[in-house]
Amino acid sequence: MSWLPRSPKARRRLWVVAAVAPILALAVGLALWAMQDGVTYFVSPSEANAETAPVGRDMRLGGLVEAGSVRHDAEGQVWFRVTDNAASTQVVFRGDLPDLFREGQGIVAQGTFQPDRSFRADQVLAKHDETYMPREVADRLKERGEWRPEGAQP
């Protein structure tokens, strides 16, 4: 007794499915593998360690600009610290900062971590009005009870 169906039509369908399934699985696998380089992970300073934020991997770092930490040099490089009130990370950025960038401001910086665990930013995004906080930053700060929207009671 064979495991194949007796009907020639059913047997043909089985062979088509058996031939198409591995090709489809290979196509899905290749698509997922190709997309892994396009994913940009978000971390807060307290989550940024060597395992969750490896050196050289494109990441987003979010938090508040630490008061008194912003320094500029003559070559257009800016140093500042990003904090989530539990930890802070040194950020180095070369370029023009957004007009709304200031101390105590919620920001998201995109770039890579360096071997010394500083963060080299390629892009810095700041909030655009008084009520906006980047969703990832607000979620992390709310988890720790550190950030509340305007008018909220502690």
Coordinates of C-alpha atoms in Angstrom, one line a residue:
M1 CA 0.0 0.0 0.0
S2 CA 1.5 3.3 -1.1
W3 CA 1.2 6.6 0.7
L4 CA 0.5 8.3 -2.6
P5 CA -3.2 8.9 -3.6
R6 CA -4.7 6.6 -6.1
S7 CA -6.2 9.3 -8.3
P8 CA -3.8 10.6 -11.0
K9 CA -5.2 14.1 -10.5
A10 CA -4.5 14.1 -6.8
R11 CA -1.1 12.6 -7.3
R12 CA -0.3 15.5 -9.7
R13 CA -1.4 18.1 -7.2
L14 CA 0.8 16.5 -4.5
W15 CA 3.8 16.7 -6.8
V16 CA 3.1 20.3 -7.6
V17 CA 2.8 21.2 -3.9
A18 CA 6.0 19.2 -3.1
A19 CA 7.9 21.1 -5.8
V20 CA 6.5 24.6 -4.9
A21 CA 6.8 24.4 -1.1
P22 CA 10.6 24.4 -0.9
I23 CA 10.9 27.2 -3.5
L24 CA 8.4 29.3 -1.5
A25 CA 10.2 28.6 1.8
L26 CA 13.5 29.6 0.2
A27 CA 12.0 32.8 -1.1
V28 CA 10.6 33.8 2.3
G29 CA 13.8 32.9 4.0
L30 CA 15.9 35.0 1.6
A31 CA 13.5 38.0 2.0
L32 CA 13.7 37.8 5.8
W33 CA 17.5 37.5 5.7
A34 CA 17.7 40.6 3.4
M35 CA 15.5 42.7 5.6
Q36 CA 17.6 42.2 8.8
D37 CA 20.0 44.9 7.7
G38 CA 17.1 47.3 7.3
V39 CA 15.9 47.0 10.9
T40 CA 17.0 49.8 13.2
Y41 CA 16.5 49.0 16.9
F42 CA 15.7 51.5 19.6
V43 CA 17.4 51.6 23.0
S44 CA 17.4 53.9 25.9
P45 CA 20.7 54.6 27.8
S46 CA 20.0 52.2 30.6
E47 CA 19.3 49.4 28.0
A48 CA 22.4 50.1 26.0
N49 CA 25.0 47.4 26.8
A50 CA 27.4 45.4 24.7
E51 CA 24.7 42.6 24.1
T52 CA 21.7 44.7 23.2
A53 CA 23.6 47.4 21.4
P54 CA 26.7 45.9 19.8
V55 CA 29.5 48.1 18.4
G56 CA 28.9 49.2 14.8
R57 CA 25.3 48.2 14.5
D58 CA 22.9 50.9 13.4
M59 CA 20.7 51.9 16.3
R60 CA 18.4 54.6 17.6
L61 CA 19.2 56.0 21.1
G62 CA 16.5 58.0 22.8
G63 CA 16.1 60.0 26.0
L64 CA 16.5 63.5 27.4
V65 CA 19.4 65.8 26.7
E66 CA 21.2 66.0 30.1
A67 CA 21.4 69.5 31.6
G68 CA 24.9 71.1 31.3
S69 CA 26.2 68.4 29.0
V70 CA 26.2 70.1 25.6
R71 CA 29.6 71.2 24.2
H72 CA 30.5 72.5 20.7
D73 CA 33.8 72.8 19.0
A74 CA 35.0 75.0 16.2
E75 CA 34.9 72.2 13.6
G76 CA 31.1 71.7 14.1
Q77 CA 31.2 68.7 16.3
V78 CA 28.8 68.5 19.2
W79 CA 29.1 66.4 22.4
F80 CA 26.1 65.9 24.7
R81 CA 24.8 63.2 27.1
V82 CA 21.4 61.5 26.6
T83 CA 19.7 60.2 29.8
D84 CA 16.6 58.3 30.8
N85 CA 17.2 59.3 34.5
A86 CA 18.6 55.9 35.2
A87 CA 21.7 56.0 33.0
S88 CA 23.3 58.3 30.5
T89 CA 25.3 57.9 27.3
Q90 CA 27.8 60.3 25.6
V91 CA 26.7 61.2 22.1
V92 CA 29.0 62.7 19.4
F93 CA 27.4 64.4 16.4
R94 CA 28.8 66.4 13.5
G95 CA 26.5 68.6 11.7
D96 CA 23.6 71.0 12.3
L97 CA 21.4 70.2 15.2
P98 CA 17.6 70.7 14.9
D99 CA 16.4 74.2 15.9
L100 CA 14.4 72.8 18.8
F101 CA 17.4 70.9 20.3
R102 CA 18.1 72.0 23.9
E103 CA 18.9 70.7 27.3
G104 CA 16.1 68.7 29.0
Q105 CA 14.6 68.0 25.5
G106 CA 13.4 64.6 24.3
I107 CA 15.5 63.5 21.4
V108 CA 16.2 60.4 19.3
A109 CA 19.6 60.0 17.7
Q110 CA 20.4 57.5 15.0
G111 CA 23.9 56.1 14.6
T112 CA 26.3 53.5 16.0
F113 CA 27.9 52.7 19.3
Q114 CA 31.7 53.0 19.4
P115 CA 34.1 50.6 21.3
D116 CA 34.3 53.1 24.2
R117 CA 30.4 52.9 24.4
S118 CA 30.0 56.4 23.2
F119 CA 27.4 56.9 20.5
R120 CA 28.3 58.5 17.2
A121 CA 25.1 60.0 15.8
D122 CA 24.4 60.5 12.1
Q123 CA 21.1 62.1 12.7
V124 CA 19.5 63.8 15.7
L125 CA 15.7 64.3 15.9
A126 CA 14.1 66.6 18.4
K127 CA 10.4 67.1 19.4
H128 CA 8.5 69.5 17.3
D129 CA 6.1 71.1 19.8
E130 CA 5.5 71.3 23.5
T131 CA 3.3 68.2 23.7
Y132 CA 5.3 65.8 21.6
M133 CA 7.6 63.2 23.0
P134 CA 9.0 60.4 20.7
R135 CA 6.8 57.4 21.5
E136 CA 9.8 55.1 22.3
V137 CA 11.3 57.7 24.7
A138 CA 7.9 58.3 26.4
D139 CA 7.2 54.6 26.8
R140 CA 10.7 54.0 28.4
L141 CA 10.3 57.0 30.8
K142 CA 6.7 56.1 31.7
E143 CA 7.9 52.5 32.6
R144 CA 10.2 54.1 35.2
G145 CA 7.8 56.7 36.3
E146 CA 10.2 59.5 35.2
W147 CA 8.1 61.3 32.6
R148 CA 4.5 62.6 32.7
P149 CA 2.7 64.7 30.1
E150 CA 2.0 68.3 30.8
G151 CA -0.7 68.7 33.5
A152 CA -0.4 65.1 34.8
Q153 CA -0.2 64.7 38.5
P154 CA 2.7 62.7 40.0

